Tab-separated table of C-alpha atoms and ligand atoms in Angstrom:
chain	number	residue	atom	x	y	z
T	223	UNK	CA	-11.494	-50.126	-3.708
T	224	UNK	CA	-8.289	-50.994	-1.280
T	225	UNK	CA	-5.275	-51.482	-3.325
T	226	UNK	CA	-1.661	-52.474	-2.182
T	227	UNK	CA	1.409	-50.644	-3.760
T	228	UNK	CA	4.900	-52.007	-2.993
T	229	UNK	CA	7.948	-51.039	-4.168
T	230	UNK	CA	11.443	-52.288	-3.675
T	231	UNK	CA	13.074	-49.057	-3.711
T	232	UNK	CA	11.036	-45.497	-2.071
T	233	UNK	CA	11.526	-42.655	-0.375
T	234	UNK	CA	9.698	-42.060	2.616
T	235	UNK	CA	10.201	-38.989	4.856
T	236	UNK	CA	12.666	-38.022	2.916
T	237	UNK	CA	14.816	-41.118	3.318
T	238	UNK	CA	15.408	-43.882	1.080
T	239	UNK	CA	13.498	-47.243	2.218
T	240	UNK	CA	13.893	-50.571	0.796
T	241	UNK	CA	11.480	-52.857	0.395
T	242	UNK	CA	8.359	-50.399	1.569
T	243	UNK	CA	4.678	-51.178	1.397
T	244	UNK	CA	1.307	-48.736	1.764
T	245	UNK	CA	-2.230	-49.633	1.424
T	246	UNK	CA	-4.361	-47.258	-0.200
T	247	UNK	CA	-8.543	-46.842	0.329
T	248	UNK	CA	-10.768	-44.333	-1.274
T	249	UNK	CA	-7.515	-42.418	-2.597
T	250	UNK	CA	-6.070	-42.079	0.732
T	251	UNK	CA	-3.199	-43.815	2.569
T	252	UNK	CA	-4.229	-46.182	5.223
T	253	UNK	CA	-1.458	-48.126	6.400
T	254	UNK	CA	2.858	-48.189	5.854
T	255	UNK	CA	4.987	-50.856	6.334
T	256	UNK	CA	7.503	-53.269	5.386
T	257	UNK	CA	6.518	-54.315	2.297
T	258	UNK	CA	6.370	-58.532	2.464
T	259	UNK	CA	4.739	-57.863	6.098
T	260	UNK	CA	1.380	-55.613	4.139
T	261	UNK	CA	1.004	-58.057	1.753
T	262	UNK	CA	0.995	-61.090	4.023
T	263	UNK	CA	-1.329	-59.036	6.498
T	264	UNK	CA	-3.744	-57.540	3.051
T	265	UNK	CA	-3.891	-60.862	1.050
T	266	UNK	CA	-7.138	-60.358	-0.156
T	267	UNK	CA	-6.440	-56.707	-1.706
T	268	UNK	CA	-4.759	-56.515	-4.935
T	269	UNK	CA	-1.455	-55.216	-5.101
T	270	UNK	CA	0.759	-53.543	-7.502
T	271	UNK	CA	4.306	-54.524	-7.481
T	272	UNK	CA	7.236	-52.331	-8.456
T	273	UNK	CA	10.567	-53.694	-9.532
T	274	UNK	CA	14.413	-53.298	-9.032
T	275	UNK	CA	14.367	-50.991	-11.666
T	276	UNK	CA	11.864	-48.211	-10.100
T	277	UNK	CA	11.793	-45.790	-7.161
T	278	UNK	CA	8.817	-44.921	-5.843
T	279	UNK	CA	8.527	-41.237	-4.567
T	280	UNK	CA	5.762	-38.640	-3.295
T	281	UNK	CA	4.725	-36.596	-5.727
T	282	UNK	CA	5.971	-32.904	-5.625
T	283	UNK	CA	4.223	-30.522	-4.081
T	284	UNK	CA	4.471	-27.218	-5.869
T	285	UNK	CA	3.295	-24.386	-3.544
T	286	UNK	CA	3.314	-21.453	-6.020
T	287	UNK	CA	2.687	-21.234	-9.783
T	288	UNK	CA	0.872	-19.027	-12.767
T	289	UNK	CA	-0.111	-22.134	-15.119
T	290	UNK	CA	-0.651	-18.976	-18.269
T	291	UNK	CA	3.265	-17.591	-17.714
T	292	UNK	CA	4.205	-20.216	-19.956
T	293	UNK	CA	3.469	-18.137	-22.656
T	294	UNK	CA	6.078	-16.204	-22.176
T	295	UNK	CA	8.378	-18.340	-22.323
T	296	UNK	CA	11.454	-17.944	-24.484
T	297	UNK	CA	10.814	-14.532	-26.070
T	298	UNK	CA	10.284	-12.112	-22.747
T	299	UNK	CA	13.733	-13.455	-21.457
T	300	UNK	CA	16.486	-11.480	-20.017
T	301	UNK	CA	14.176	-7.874	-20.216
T	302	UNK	CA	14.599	-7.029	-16.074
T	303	UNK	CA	11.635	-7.363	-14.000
T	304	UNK	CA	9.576	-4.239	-14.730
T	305	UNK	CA	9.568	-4.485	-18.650
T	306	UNK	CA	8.728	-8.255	-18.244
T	307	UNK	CA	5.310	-7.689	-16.277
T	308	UNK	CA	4.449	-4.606	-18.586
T	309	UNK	CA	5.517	-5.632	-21.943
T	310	UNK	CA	4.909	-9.708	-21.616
T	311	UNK	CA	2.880	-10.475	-18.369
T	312	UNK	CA	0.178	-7.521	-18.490
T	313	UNK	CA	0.357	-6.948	-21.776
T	314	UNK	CA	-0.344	-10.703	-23.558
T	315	UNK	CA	-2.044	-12.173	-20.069
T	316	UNK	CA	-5.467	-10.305	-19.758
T	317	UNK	CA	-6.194	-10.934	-23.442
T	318	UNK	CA	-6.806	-14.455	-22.686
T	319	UNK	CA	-10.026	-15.597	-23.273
T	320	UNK	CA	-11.369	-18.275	-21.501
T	321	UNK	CA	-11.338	-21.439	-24.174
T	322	UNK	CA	-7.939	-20.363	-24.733
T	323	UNK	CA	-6.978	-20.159	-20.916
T	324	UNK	CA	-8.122	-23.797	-21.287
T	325	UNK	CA	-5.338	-24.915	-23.626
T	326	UNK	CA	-2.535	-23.087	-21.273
T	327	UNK	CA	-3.667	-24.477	-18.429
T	328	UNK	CA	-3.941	-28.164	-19.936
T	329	UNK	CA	-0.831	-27.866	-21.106
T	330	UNK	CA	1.329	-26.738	-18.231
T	331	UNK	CA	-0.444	-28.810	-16.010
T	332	UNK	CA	0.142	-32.456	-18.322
T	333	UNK	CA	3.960	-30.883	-17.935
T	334	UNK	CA	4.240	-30.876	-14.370
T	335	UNK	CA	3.034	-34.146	-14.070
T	336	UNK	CA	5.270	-35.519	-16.179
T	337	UNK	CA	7.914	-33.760	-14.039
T	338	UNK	CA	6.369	-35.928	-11.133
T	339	UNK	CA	4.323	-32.691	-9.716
T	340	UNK	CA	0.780	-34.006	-8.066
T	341	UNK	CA	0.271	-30.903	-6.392
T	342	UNK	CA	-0.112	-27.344	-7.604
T	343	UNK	CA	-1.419	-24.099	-6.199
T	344	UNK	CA	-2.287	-22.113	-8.617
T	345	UNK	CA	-2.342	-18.113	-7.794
T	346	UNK	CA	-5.293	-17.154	-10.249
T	347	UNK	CA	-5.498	-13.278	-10.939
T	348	UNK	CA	-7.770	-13.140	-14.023
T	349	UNK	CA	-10.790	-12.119	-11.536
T	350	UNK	CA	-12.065	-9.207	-12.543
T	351	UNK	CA	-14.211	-10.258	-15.868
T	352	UNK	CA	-16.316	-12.925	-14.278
T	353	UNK	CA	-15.561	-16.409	-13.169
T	354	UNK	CA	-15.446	-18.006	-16.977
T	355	UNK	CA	-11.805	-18.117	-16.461
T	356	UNK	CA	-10.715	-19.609	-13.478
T	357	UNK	CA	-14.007	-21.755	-14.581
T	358	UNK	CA	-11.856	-23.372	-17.449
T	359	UNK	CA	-8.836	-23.795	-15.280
T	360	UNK	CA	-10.532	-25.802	-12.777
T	361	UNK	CA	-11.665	-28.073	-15.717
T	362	UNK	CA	-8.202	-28.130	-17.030
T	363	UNK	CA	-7.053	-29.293	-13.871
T	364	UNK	CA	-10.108	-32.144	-13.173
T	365	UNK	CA	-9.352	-33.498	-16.961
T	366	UNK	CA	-5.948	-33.908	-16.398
T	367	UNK	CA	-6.196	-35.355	-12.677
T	368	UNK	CA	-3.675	-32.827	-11.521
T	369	UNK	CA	-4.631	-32.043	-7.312
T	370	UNK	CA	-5.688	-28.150	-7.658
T	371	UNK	CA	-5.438	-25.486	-4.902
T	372	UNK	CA	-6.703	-22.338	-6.187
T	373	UNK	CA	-4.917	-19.314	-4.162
T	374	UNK	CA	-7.756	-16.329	-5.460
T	375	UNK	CA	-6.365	-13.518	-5.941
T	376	UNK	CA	-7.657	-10.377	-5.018
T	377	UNK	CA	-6.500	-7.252	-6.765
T	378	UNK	CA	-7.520	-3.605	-6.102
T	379	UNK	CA	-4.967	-1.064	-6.929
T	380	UNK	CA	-5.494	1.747	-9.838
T	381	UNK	CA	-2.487	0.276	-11.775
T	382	UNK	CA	-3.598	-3.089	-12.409
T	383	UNK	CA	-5.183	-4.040	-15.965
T	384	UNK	CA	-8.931	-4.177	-15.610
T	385	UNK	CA	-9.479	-7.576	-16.012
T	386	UNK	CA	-7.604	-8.507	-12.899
T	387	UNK	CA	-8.944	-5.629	-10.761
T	388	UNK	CA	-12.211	-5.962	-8.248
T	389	UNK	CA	-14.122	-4.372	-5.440
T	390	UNK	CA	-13.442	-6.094	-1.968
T	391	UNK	CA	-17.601	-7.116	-1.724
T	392	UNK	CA	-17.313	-8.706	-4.943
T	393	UNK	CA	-13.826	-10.525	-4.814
T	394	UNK	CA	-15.448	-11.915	-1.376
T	395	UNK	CA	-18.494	-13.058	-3.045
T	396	UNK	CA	-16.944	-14.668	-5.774
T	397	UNK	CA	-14.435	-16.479	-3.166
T	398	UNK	CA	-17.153	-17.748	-1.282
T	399	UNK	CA	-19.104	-19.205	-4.303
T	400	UNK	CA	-15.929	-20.944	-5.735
T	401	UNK	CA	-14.913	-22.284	-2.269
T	402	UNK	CA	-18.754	-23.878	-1.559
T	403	UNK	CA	-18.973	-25.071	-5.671
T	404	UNK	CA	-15.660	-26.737	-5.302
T	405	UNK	CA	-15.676	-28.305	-2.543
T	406	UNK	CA	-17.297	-31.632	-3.601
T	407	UNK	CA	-14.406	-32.427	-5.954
T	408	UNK	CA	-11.665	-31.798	-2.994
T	409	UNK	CA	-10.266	-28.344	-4.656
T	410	UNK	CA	-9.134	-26.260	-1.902
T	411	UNK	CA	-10.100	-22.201	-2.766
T	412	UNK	CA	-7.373	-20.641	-0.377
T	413	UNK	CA	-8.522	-15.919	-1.096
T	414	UNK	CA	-4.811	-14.356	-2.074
T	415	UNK	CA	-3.966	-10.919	-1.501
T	416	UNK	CA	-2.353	-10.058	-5.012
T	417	UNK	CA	0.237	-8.398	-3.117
T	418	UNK	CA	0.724	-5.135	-0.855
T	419	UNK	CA	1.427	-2.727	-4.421
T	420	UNK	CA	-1.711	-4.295	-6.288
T	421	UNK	CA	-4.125	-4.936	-2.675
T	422	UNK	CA	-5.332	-2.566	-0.576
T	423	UNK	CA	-4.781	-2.646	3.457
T	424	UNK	CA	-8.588	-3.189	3.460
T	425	UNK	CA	-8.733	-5.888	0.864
T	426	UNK	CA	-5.773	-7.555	2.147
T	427	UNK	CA	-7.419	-7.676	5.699
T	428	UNK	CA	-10.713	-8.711	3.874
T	429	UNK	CA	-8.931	-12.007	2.338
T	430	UNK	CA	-7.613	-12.356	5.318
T	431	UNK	CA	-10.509	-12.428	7.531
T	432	UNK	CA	-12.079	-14.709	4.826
T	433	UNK	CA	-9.802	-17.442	4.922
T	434	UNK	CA	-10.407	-17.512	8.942
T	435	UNK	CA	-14.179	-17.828	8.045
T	436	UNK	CA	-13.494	-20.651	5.623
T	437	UNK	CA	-10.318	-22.435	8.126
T	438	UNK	CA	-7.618	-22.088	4.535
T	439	UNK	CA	-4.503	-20.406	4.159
T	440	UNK	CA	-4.296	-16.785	2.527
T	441	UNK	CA	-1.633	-16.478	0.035
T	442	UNK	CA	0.533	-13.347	-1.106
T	443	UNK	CA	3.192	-12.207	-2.833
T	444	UNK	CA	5.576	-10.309	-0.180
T	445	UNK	CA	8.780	-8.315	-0.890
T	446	UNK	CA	9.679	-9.933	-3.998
T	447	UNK	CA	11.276	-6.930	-5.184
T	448	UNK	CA	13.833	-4.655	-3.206
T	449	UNK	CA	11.766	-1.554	-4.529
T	450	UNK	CA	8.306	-2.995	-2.499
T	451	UNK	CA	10.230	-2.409	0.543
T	452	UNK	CA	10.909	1.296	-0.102
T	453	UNK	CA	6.998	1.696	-1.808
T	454	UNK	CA	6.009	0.399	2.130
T	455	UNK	CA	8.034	2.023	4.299
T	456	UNK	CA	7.322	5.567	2.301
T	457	UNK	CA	3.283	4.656	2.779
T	458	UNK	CA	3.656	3.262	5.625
T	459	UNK	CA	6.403	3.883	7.739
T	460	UNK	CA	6.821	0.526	7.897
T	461	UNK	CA	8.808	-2.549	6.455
T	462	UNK	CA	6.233	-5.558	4.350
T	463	UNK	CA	6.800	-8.147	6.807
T	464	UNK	CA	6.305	-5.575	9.687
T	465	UNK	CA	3.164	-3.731	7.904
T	466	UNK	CA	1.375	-6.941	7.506
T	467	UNK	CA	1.350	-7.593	10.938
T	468	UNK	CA	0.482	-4.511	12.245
T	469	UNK	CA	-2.404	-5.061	10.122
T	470	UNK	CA	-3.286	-8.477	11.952
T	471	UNK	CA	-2.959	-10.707	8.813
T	472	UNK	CA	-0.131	-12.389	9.963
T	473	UNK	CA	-0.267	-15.881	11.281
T	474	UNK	CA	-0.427	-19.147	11.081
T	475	UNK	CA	-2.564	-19.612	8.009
T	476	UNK	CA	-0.413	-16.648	6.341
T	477	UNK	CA	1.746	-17.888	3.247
T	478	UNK	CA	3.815	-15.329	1.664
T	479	UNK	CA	5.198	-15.908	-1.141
T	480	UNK	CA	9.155	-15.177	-2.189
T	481	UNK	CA	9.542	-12.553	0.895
T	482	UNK	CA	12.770	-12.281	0.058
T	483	UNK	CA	13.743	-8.476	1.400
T	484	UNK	CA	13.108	-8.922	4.885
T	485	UNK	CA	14.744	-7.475	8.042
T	486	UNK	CA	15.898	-9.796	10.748
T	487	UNK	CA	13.861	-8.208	12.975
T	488	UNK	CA	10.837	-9.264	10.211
T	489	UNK	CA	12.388	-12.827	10.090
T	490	UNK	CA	11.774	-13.378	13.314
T	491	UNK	CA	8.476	-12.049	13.431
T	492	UNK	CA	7.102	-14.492	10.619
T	493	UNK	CA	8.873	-17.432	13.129
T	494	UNK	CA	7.042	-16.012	16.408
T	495	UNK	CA	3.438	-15.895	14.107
T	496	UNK	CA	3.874	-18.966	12.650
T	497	UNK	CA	3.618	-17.932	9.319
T	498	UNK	CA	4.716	-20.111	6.334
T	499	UNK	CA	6.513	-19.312	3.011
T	500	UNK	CA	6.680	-20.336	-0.552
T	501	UNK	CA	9.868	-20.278	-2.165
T	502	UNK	CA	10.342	-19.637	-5.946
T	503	UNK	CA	14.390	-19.764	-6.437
T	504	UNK	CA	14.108	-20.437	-10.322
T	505	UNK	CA	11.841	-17.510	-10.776
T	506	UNK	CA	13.756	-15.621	-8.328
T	507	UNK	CA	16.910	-16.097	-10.091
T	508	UNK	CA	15.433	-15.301	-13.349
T	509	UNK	CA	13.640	-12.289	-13.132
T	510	UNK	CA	16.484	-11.161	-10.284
T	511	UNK	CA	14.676	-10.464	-7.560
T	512	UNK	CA	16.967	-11.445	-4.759
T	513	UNK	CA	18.045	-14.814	-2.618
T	514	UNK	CA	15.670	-15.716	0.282
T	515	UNK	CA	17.541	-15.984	3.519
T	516	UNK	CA	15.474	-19.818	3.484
T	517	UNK	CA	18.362	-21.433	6.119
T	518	UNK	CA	17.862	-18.209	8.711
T	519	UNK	CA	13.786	-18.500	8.628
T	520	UNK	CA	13.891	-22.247	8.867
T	521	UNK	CA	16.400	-21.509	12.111
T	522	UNK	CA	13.264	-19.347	13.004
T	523	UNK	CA	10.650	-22.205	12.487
T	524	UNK	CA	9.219	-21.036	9.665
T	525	UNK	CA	7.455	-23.661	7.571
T	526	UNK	CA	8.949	-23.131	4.099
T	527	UNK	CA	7.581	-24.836	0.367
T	528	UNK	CA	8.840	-24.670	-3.142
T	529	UNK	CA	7.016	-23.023	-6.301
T	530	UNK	CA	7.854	-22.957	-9.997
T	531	UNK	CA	6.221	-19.406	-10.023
T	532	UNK	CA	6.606	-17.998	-13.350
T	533	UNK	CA	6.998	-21.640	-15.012
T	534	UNK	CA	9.800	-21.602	-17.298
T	535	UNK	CA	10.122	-25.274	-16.482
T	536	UNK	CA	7.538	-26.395	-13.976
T	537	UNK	CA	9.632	-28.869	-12.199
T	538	UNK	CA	10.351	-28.963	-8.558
T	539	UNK	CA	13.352	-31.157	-8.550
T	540	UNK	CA	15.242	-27.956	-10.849
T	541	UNK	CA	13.410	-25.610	-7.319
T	542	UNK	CA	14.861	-28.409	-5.097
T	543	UNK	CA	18.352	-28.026	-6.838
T	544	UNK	CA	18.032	-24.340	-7.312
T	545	UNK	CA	17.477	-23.861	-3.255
T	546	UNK	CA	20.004	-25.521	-2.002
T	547	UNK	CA	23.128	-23.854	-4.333
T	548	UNK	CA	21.617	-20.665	-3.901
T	549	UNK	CA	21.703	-20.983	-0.111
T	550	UNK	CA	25.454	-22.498	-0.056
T	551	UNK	CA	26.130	-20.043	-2.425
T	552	UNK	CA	24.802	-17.004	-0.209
T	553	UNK	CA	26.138	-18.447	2.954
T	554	UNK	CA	29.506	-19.592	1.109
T	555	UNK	CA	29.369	-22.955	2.775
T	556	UNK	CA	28.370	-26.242	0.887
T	557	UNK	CA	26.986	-27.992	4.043
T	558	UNK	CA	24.407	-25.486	3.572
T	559	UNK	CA	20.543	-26.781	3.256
T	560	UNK	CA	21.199	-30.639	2.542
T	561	UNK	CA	19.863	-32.261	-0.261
T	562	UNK	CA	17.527	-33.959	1.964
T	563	UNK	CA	16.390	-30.396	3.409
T	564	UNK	CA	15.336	-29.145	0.160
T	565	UNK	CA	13.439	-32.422	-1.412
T	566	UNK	CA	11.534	-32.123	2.296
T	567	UNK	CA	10.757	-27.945	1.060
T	568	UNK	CA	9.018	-29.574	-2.113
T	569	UNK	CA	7.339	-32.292	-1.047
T	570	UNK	CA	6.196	-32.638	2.454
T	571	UNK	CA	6.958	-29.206	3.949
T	572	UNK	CA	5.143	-27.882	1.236
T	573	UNK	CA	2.300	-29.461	1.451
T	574	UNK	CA	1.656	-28.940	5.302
T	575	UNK	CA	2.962	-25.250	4.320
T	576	UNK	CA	-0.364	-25.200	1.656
T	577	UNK	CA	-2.924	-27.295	3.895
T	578	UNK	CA	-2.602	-30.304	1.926
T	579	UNK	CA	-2.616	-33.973	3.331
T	580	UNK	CA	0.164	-34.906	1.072
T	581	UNK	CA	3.601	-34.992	-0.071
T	582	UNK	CA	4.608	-37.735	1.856
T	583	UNK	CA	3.889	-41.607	2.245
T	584	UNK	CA	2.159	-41.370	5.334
T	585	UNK	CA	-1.213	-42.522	6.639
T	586	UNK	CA	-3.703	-40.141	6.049
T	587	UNK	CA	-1.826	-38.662	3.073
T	588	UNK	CA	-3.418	-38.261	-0.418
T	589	UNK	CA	-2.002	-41.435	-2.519
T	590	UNK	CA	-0.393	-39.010	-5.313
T	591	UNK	CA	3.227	-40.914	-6.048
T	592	UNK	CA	5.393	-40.959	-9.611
T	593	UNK	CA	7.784	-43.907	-10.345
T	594	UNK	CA	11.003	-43.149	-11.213
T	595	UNK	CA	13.163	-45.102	-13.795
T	596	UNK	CA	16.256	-46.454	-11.880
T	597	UNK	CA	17.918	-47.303	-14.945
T	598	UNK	CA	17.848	-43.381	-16.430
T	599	UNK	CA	21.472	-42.334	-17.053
T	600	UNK	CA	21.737	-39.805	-14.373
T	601	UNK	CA	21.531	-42.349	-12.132
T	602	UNK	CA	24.701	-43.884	-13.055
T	603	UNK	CA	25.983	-45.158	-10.616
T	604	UNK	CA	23.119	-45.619	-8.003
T	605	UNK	CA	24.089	-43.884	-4.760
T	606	UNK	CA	21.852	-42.091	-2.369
T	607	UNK	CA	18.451	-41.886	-4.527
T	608	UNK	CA	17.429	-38.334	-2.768
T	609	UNK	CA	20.535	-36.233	-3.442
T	610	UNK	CA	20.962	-37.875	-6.310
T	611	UNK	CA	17.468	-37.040	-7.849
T	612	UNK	CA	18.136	-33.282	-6.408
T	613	UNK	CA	21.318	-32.743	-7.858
T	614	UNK	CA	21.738	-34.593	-11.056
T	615	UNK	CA	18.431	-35.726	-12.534
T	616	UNK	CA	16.154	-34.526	-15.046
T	617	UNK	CA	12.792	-34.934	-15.696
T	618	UNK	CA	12.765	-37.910	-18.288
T	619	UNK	CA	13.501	-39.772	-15.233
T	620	UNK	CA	9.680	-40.100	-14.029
T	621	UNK	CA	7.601	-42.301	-16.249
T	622	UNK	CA	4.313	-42.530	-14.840
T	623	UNK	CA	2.466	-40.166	-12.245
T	624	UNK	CA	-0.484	-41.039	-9.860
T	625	UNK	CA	-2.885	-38.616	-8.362
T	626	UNK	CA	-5.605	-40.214	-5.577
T	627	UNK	CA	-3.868	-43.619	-6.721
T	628	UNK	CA	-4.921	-43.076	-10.666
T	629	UNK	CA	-3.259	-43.154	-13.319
T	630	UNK	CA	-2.997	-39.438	-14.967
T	631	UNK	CA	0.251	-39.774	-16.609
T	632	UNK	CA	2.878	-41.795	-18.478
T	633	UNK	CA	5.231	-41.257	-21.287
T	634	UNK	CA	2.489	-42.168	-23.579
T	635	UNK	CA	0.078	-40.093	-22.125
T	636	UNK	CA	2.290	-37.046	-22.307
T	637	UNK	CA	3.230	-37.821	-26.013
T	638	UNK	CA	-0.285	-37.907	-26.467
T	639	UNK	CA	-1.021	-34.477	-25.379
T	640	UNK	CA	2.198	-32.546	-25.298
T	641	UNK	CA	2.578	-33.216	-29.467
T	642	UNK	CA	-0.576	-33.510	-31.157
T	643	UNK	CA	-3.460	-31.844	-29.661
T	644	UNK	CA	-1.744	-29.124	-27.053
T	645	UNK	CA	0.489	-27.920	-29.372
T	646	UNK	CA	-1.713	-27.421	-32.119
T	647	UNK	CA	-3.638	-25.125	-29.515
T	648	UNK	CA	-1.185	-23.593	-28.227
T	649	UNK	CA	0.468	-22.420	-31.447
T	650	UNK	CA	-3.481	-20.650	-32.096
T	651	UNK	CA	-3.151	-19.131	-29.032
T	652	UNK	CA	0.339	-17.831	-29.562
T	653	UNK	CA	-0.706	-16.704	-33.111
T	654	UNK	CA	-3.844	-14.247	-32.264
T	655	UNK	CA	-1.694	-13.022	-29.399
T	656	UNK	CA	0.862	-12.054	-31.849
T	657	UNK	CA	3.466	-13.386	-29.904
T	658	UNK	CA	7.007	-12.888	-30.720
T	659	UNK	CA	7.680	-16.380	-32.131
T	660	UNK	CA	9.816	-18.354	-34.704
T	661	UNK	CA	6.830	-19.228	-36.696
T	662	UNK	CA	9.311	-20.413	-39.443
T	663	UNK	CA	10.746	-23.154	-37.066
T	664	UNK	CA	7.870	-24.157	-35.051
T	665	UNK	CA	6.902	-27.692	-35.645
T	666	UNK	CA	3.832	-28.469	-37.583
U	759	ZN	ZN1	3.750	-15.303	-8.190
């Protein structure tokens, strides 16, 4: 059914438009315009009419995320990166079963789009059990409305916990099987290379050569860490960046993730291939991996996309903010990546940096939008609606989110979820996992 949405107030191409108009038709964007001009050309269609007091924006597009980290949140904090993956992350993670993987997934995914995110790619690693798992994700995901990408991941090193480890013929089969069953409901299945410590050469090349066959990008996590660089130049003789293209995987349907420890000599290498990048700066903050040299690769043409990553809040206006003062900090100039710049990085950029048609109000695009209160406090006083929703705002501010032009979210909605049925499942989960937590204050 064709439906008109106008708006007084929205952002479009990352600037702010008044008085803006699209027409939307099987979930997709058909026409833009000024917005009295689409309803006197559409005045047949039914149209919904936003106020003075709303601001119409894309829905965030967040390139990079583990939906089951939030588990650890608030009780694995401040341990340094290698004690968090083997005391938290591999220790509580592959006991998940897959009803339980369910209730995670739900629930991170009803948060992010209350936080406005439409988008998510999830980076999937519990592969090596059987497909029950990434099974109930994918449900989580189509009850919610959220738009999935599944990144696959592939995992073959010794070191890895069983349940996320795989031979390259069956990690391929699997793939392919997801990719052809999902399809029909518009999930992209995108095969990940866990990384260059947990993949080997041969499995990463497999992915690789996968995603070719099936015309998605490949996704991996590259030099998060400064101690990956050392691991690959010992093995290798080589630096990550470097490595992975003398291996042939990298190109233009490459997307590493955090690359952070990269030589300028590798910088320019992912420009000249064309290859993009996902950038977590919460995460990478957090868990202190390093700050991403984001303004020289975009000098370099590198397509670059935000991620929440490790989901401590899964919210890409906090990765918005968090990327641009980390890059004026690093570069000790505040003109540094504009505000503009970085709401691009998690809406628009990202998506063309993930192969989605969306992030933007565009023709063509999916019709995934969230309406934003204009009367929030952090508004106060209305100025420039994209720095200000960069710099200042916090979630509360979006108060109904639209995926495909339906209706998946709204402060009710949220309620609905977050406090009754969520947390009641989450707190079971938490409980048989004997995680760390203040049972005596926990609601309920
Ligand atoms: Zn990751």
């Amino acid at each position: 059914m064709k439906q008109v949405v106008r708006a007084r107030h929205a952002i479009v191409g990352g600037e702010a438009v008044h008085d803006f108009a699209f027409v939307v038709d099987e979930g997709r964007i058909t026409h833009t315009g000024d917005g009295a001009a689409i309803v006197a050309d559409y005045p047949d269609v039914p149209c919904m009419d936003y106020g003075e007091d709303r601001l119409l924006a894309p829905g965030a597009v967040n390139g990079h995320s583990h939906c089951y980290q939030i588990l650890l949140r608030g009780w694995a904090d401040d341990w340094g990166f290698d004690r968090w993956r083997d005391d938290a992350l591999y220790r509580i993670i592959p006991q998940l079963e897959p009803e339980e993987l369910y209730w995670v997934a739900l629930a991170a995914f009803v948060e992010m789009l209350g936080n406005g995110i439409t988008t998510v790619v999830e980076f999937f690693y519990l592969n090596g059990a059987g497909t029950a798992r990434l099974e109930k994700l994918v449900e989580a995901a189509i009850d919610c409305g959220i738009r999935l990408v599944v990144a696959r991941a592939w995992m073959d090193a010794p070191y890895a916990p069983p349940i996320f480890r795989e031979d390259i013929a069956s990690a391929r089969r699997d793939t392919i099987a997801l990719a052809q069953e999902l399809r029909s409901a518009g999930i992209l299945v995108c095969p990940a290379p866990h990384s260059l410590h947990a993949a080997s050469p041969e499995m990463t090349r497999a992915a690789v050569d996968l995603a070719r066959e099936l015309d998605v990008p490949a996704h991996m996590h590259v030099a998060e860490a400064r101690y990956e660089v050392e691991q690959v130049r010992s093995r290798t003789g080589l630096t990550p960046i470097a490595y992975l293209d003398s291996l042939g995987v990298l190109g233009p349907r490459f997307v590493a993730v955090h690359a952070i420890w990269q030589t300028e000599e590798e910088k320019d290498l992912m420009g000249d291939r064309g290859a993009a990048l996902i950038h977590n700066p919460v995460t990478n903050q957090y868990l202190g991996d390093g700050i991403a040299d984001v303004v020289g690769l975009r000098r370099r043409g590198v397509r670059i996309g935000l991620g929440t990553d490790c989901d401590l809040r899964p919210c890409i206006y906090d990765e918005m903010r968090a990327a641009t003062f980390l890059q004026k900090t690093a570069t000790l100039d505040g003109a540094t990546l504009s505000a503009r710049d970085a709401w691009l990085m998690g809406t628009r950029d990202c998506a063309r940096a993930v192969g989605v048609e969306a992030g933007d109000f565009a023709e063509g695009c999916y019709a995934d939008w969230c309406v934003i209160d204009r009367t929030h406090p952090s508004f106060h006083p209305w100025s420039h609606p994209v720095n200000q929703l960069v710099y200042i705002s916090d979630p509360g501010i979006v108060v109904e989110t639209f995926v495909g032009a339906r209706k998946v979210s709204d402060r009710r909605r949220a309620q609905r979820y977050g406090n009754e049925r969520i947390g009641a499942e989450l707190r079971k989960v938490a409980q048989r996992l004997r995680l760390p937590l203040d049972h005596v204050n926990a609601p309920g």
